[in-house]
XYZ file of C-alpha atoms in Angstrom:
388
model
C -22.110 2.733 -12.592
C -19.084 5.314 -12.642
C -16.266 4.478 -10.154
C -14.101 7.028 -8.643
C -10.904 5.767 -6.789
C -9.225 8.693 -5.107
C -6.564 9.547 -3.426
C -7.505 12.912 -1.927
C -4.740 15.227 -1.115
C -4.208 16.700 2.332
C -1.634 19.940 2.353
C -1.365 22.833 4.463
C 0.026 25.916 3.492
C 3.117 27.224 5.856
C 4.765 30.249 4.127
C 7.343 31.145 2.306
C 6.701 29.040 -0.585
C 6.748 25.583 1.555
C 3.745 23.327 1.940
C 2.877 20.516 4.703
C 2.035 17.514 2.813
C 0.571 14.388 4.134
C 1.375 10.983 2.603
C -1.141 7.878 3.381
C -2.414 4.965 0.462
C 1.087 3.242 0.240
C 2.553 3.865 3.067
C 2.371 1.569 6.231
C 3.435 5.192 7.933
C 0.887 7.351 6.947
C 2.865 10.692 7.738
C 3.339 14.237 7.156
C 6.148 16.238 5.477
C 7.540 19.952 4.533
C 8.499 20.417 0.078
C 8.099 23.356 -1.551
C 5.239 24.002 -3.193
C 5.024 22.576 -6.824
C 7.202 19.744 -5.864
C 6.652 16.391 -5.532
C 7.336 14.674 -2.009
C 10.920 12.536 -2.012
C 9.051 9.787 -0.920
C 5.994 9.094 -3.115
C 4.798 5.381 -2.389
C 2.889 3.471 -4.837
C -0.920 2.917 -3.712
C -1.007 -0.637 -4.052
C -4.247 -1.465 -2.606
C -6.476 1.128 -4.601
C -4.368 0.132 -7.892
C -5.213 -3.501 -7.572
C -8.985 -2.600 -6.390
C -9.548 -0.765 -9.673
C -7.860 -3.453 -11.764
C -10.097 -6.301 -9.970
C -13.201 -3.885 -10.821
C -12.221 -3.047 -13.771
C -11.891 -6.573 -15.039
C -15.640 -7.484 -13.620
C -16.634 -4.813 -15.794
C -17.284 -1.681 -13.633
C -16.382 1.851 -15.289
C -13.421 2.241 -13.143
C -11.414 6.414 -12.767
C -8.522 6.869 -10.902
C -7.031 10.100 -9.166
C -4.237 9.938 -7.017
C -4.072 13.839 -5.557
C -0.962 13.329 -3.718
C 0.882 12.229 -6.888
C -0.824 14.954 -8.934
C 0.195 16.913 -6.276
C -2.974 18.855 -6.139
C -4.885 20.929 -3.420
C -7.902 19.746 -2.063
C -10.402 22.812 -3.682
C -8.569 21.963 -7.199
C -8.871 18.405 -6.773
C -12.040 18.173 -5.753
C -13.503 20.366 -8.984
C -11.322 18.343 -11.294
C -10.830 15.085 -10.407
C -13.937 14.832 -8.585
C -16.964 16.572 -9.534
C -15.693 16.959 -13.100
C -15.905 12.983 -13.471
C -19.569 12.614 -12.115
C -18.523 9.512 -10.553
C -21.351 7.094 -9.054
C -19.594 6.073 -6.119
C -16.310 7.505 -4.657
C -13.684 4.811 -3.129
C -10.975 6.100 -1.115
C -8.306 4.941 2.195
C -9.347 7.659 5.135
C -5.802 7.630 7.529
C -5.310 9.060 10.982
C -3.306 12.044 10.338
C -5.552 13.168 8.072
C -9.050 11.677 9.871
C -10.426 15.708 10.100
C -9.590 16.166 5.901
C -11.159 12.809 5.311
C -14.391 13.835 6.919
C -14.057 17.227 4.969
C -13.402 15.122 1.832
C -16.693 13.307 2.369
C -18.491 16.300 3.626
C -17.316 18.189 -0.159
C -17.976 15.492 -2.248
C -21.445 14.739 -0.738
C -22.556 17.958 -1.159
C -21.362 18.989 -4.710
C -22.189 15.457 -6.387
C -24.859 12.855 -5.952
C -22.153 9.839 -5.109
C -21.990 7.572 -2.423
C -18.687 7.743 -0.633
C -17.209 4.013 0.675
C -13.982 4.848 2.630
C -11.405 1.758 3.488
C -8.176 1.326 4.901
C -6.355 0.958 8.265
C -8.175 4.253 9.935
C -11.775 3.007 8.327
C -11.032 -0.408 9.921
C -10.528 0.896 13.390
C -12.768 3.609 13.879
C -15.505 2.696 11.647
C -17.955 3.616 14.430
C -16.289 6.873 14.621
C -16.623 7.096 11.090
C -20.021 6.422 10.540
C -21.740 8.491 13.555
C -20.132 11.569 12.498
C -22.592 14.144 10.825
C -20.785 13.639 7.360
C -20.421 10.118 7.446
C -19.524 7.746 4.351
C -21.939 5.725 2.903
C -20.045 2.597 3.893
C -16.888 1.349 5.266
C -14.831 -1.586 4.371
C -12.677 -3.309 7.398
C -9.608 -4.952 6.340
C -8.326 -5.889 3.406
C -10.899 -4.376 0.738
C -10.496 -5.584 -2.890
C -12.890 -7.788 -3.142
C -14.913 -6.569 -0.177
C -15.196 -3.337 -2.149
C -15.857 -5.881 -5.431
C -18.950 -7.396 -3.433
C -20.530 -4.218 -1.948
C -20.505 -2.470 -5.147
C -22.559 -5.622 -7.000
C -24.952 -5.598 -3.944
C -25.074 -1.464 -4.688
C -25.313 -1.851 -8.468
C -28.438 -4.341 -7.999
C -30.364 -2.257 -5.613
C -29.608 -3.530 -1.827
C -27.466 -3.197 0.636
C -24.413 -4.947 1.562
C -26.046 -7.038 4.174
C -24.218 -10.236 3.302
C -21.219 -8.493 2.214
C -18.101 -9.883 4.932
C -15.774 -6.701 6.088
C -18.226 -4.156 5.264
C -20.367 -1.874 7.920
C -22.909 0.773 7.368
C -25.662 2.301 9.101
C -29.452 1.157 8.456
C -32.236 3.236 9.891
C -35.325 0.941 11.183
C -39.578 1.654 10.486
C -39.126 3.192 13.585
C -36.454 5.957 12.828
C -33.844 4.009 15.112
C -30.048 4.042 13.427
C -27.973 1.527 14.088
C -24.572 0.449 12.921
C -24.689 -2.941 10.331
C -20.961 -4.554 11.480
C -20.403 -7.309 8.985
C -16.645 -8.225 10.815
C -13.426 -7.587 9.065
C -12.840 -9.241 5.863
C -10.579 -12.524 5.618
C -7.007 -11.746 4.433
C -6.743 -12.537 0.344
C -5.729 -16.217 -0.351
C -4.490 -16.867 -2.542
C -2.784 -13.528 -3.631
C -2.429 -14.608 -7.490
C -6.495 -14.375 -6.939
C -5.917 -10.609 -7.462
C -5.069 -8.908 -11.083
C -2.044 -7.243 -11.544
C -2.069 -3.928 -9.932
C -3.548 -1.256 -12.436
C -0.068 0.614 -13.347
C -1.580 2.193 -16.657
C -3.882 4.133 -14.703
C -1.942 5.581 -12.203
C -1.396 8.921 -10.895
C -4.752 9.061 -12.812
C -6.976 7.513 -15.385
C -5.865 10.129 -17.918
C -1.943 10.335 -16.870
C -0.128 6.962 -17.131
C 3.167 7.555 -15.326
C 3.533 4.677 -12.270
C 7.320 6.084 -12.419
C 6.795 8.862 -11.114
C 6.613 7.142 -7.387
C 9.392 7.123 -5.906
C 11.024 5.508 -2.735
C 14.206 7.547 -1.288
C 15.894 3.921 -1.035
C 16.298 3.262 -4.528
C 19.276 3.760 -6.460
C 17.675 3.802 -10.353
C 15.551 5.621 -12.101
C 12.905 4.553 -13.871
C 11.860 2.667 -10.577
C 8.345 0.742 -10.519
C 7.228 -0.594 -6.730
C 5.990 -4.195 -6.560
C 4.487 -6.666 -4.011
C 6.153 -10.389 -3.823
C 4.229 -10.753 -0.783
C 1.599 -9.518 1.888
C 1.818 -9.999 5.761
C 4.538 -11.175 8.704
C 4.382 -13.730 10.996
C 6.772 -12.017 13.842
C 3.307 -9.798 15.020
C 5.454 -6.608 16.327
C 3.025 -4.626 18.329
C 3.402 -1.522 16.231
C 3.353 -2.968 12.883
C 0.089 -0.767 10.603
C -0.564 -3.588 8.183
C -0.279 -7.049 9.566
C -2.299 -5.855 12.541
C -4.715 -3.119 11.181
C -5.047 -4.216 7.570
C -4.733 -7.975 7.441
C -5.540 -8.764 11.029
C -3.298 -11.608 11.314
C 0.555 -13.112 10.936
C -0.464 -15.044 8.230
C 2.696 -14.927 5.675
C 1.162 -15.080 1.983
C 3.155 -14.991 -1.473
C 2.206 -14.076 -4.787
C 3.493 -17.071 -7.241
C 7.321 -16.852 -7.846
C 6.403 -16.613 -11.729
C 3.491 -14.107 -11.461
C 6.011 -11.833 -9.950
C 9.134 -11.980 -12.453
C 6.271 -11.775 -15.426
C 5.338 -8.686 -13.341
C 8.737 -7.764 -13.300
C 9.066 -8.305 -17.025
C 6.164 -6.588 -18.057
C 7.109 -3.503 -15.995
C 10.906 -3.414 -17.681
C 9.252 -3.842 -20.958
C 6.089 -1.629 -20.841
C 7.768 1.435 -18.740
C 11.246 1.392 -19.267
C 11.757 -0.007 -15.105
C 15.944 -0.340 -14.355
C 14.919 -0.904 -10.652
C 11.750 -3.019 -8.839
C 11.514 -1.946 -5.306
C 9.674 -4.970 -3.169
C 7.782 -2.943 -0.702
C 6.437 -6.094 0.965
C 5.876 -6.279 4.821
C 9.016 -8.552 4.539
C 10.485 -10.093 1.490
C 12.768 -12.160 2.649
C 10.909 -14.783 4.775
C 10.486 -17.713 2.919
C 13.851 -18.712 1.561
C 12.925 -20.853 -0.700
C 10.155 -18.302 -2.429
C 13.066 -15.807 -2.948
C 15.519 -18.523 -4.049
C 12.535 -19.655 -6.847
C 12.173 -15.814 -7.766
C 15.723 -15.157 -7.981
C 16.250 -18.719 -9.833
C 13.420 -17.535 -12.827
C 15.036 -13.624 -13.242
C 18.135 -15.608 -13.660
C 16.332 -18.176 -16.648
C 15.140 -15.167 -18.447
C 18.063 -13.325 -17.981
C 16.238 -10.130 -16.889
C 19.176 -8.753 -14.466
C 20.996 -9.171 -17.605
C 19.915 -8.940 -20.668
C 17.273 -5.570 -20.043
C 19.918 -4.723 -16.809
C 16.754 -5.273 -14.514
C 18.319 -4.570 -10.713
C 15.836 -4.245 -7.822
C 15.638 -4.043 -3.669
C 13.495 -4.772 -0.995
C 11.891 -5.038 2.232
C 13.701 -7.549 3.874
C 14.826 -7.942 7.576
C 18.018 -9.468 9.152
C 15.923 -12.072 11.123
C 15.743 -14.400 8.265
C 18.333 -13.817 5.730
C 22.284 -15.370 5.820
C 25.289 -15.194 3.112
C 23.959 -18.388 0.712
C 20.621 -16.553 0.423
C 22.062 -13.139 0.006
C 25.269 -14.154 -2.680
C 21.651 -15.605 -4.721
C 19.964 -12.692 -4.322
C 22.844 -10.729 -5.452
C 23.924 -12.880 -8.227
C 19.765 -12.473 -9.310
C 20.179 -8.531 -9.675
C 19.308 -7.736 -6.140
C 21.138 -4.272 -4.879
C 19.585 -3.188 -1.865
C 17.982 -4.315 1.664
C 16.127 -2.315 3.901
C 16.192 -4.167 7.630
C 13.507 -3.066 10.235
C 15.583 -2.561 13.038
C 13.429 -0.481 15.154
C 15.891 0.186 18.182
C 19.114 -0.721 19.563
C 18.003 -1.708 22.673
C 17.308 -5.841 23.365
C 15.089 -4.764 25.946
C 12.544 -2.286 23.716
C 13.153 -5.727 20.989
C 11.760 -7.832 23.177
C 8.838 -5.777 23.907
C 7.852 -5.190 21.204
C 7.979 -8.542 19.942
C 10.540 -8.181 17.346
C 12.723 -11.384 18.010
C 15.882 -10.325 16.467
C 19.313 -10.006 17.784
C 21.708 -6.877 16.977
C 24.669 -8.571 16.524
C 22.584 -10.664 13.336
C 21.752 -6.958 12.198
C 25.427 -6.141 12.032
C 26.794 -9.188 10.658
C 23.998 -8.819 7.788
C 24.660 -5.783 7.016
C 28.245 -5.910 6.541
C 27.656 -9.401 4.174
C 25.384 -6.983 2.124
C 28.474 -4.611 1.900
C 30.380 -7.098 1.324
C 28.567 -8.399 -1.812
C 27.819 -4.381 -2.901
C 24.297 -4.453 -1.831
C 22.793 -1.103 -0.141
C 21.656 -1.877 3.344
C 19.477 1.077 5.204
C 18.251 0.197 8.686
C 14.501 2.034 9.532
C 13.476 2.503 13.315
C 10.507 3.233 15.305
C 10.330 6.334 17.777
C 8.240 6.382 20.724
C 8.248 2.519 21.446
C 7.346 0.779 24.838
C 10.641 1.199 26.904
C 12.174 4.210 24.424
């Protein structure tokens, strides 16, 4: 069975040689932007989820492709003759997002009707309107709800013998009755991953696609070196702000898990060593909120000497909430050269709506210790809140 995981690209032609791109796998802001054409966005997130989804199949022996569109910055026609139907995949595997919910269903619609592959979609739009999804007159084959590796691992063993995935848990999918009756198969959304080193190391070599091994080419505006290589330490928060995509779309819940302190820095290592990495960027939900896990990762770069003998620096997704100047002179003395805080507004009263318990006067005083110890700090807010 021939596995397709795709990123499909979603890009609308404005004139004048610029482009409307959209950007969704990787980013907890699925969004849209303006390049010119033939240029790659200057934010270019790392899909984590689909890379570590075709690593997990991979290793339990499916024939696993890749093809990220976005990265390959391709249009959707080109895309779909040579990254889709050109592969002859099986089954096709991809994250369906809101601003792009009308493309998705076009996706499906093209790939059902110039190949003979069932179409699974997953992600944060899949999880929420998988009803939606599923009703519509080009609906995919399945959804997954929630976090999907191994969800997406189980339904495609149920597939590959024959049957459905009735027993499958974070999977849905319509089943027609004797009686010609359709009716929507809701297996719940699947259980957040625990433990995280459960999960093989995210499939880097075949990213932007099978053929094309380049994971440097992503790119977040926030880092300072090139090559740069995005990581996970982490998944999930346990602050639950009401707007937050994947804590309460993807995972569900507040639950705070951690890849092991030692799986990470060999992650590190092997990312310095195998692609020539000067930076890591932790794009984690938040990195910094169990001390002592960063004080154990920052303890093992320092034993094999990666922020100094191979000049390893990296960043991360931090926030001001949990950090002070102990933590911060380790993380510093580790290699550690930039923090992004989630700020969000500058108004206590939006904070506390929002659920963000955080105080702005902590957000200043962090920031200026990071200056103070010549880390980058960049503060990221949210438009539109309750109370803006």
């Amino acid at each position: 069975m021939k596995i397709l995981i795709a990123n499909p690209p979603s890009k609308k032609d404005i004139g004048g040689g610029y482009e409307r791109y959209f950007i969704r796998s990787g980013s907890r802001w699925p969004h849209s932007g303006v390049k010119k054409k033939g240029v790659l966005p200057h934010y270019l997130p790392f899909p984590f989820f689909l890379a570590y989804a075709a690593a997990l199949l991979k290793n339990n022996g499916f024939d696993v492709a890749v093809s990220d569109g976005v990265a390959l910055d391709k249009n959707a026609e080109d895309y779909l003759i040579d990254e889709v139907v050109g592969r002859k995949p099986d089954v096709v595997f991809f994250e369906a997002a809101t601003p792009t919910a009308d493309d998705d269903l076009l996706f499906i619609a093209s790939v059902k009707k110039t190949t003979n592959a069932a179409v699974i979609a997953g992600g944060t739009h899949a999880t929420t309107h998988f009803r939606e999804m599923l009703l519509s007159p080009v609906a995919p084959d399945y959804v997954i709800r929630g976090e999907y590796e191994f969800a997406l691992l189980n339904t495609l063993k149920a597939i590959s013998a024959g049957r459905h995935p009735f027993d499958v848990k974070g999977v849905a999918f319509v089943k027609e009755d004797s009686s010609g009756v359709r009716r929507i198969i809701d297996n719940g959304v699947s259980e957040p991953i625990e433990p995280l080193d459960s999960l093989p190391l995210p499939a880097y070599d075949m990213f932007p696609s099978s053929e094309d091994t380049r994971p440097t080419i992503y790119w977040d505006g926030f880092c300072q070196m090139r090559p740069a290589i995005q990581m996970h330490a982490s998944r999930g928060c346990p602050y639950g702000c009401y707007f937050c995509l994947w804590p309460q779309v993807m995972y569900g819940s507040r639950r705070y898990r951690k890849f092991s302190p030692s799986r990470v820095v060999a992650e590190m290592e092997l990312t310095a060593e195998r692609y020539g990495a000067r930076e890591i960027y932790f794009d984690d939900d938040d990195f910094t909120i169990d001390r002592n896990n960063v004080l154990e990762i920052c303890r093992l770069i320092k034993e094999k000497g990666l922020h100094e003998n191979k000049k390893l620096k990296w960043s991360c997704m931090g926030d001001a909430i949990n950090i002070d100047e102990s933590l911060v002179k380790e993380m510093a003395s580790a290699g550690c050269i930039g923090i992004k805080f989630g700020v969000e507004s500058a108004s206590p009263e939006v904070l506390e709506k929002i659920g963000k318990p955080i105080r702005l006067e902590k957000i200043l005083k962090s920031a200026r210790m990071c200056s103070r110890l010549g880390i980058k700090t960049h503060a990221t807010f949210t438009i539109g809140l309750i109370g803006d």
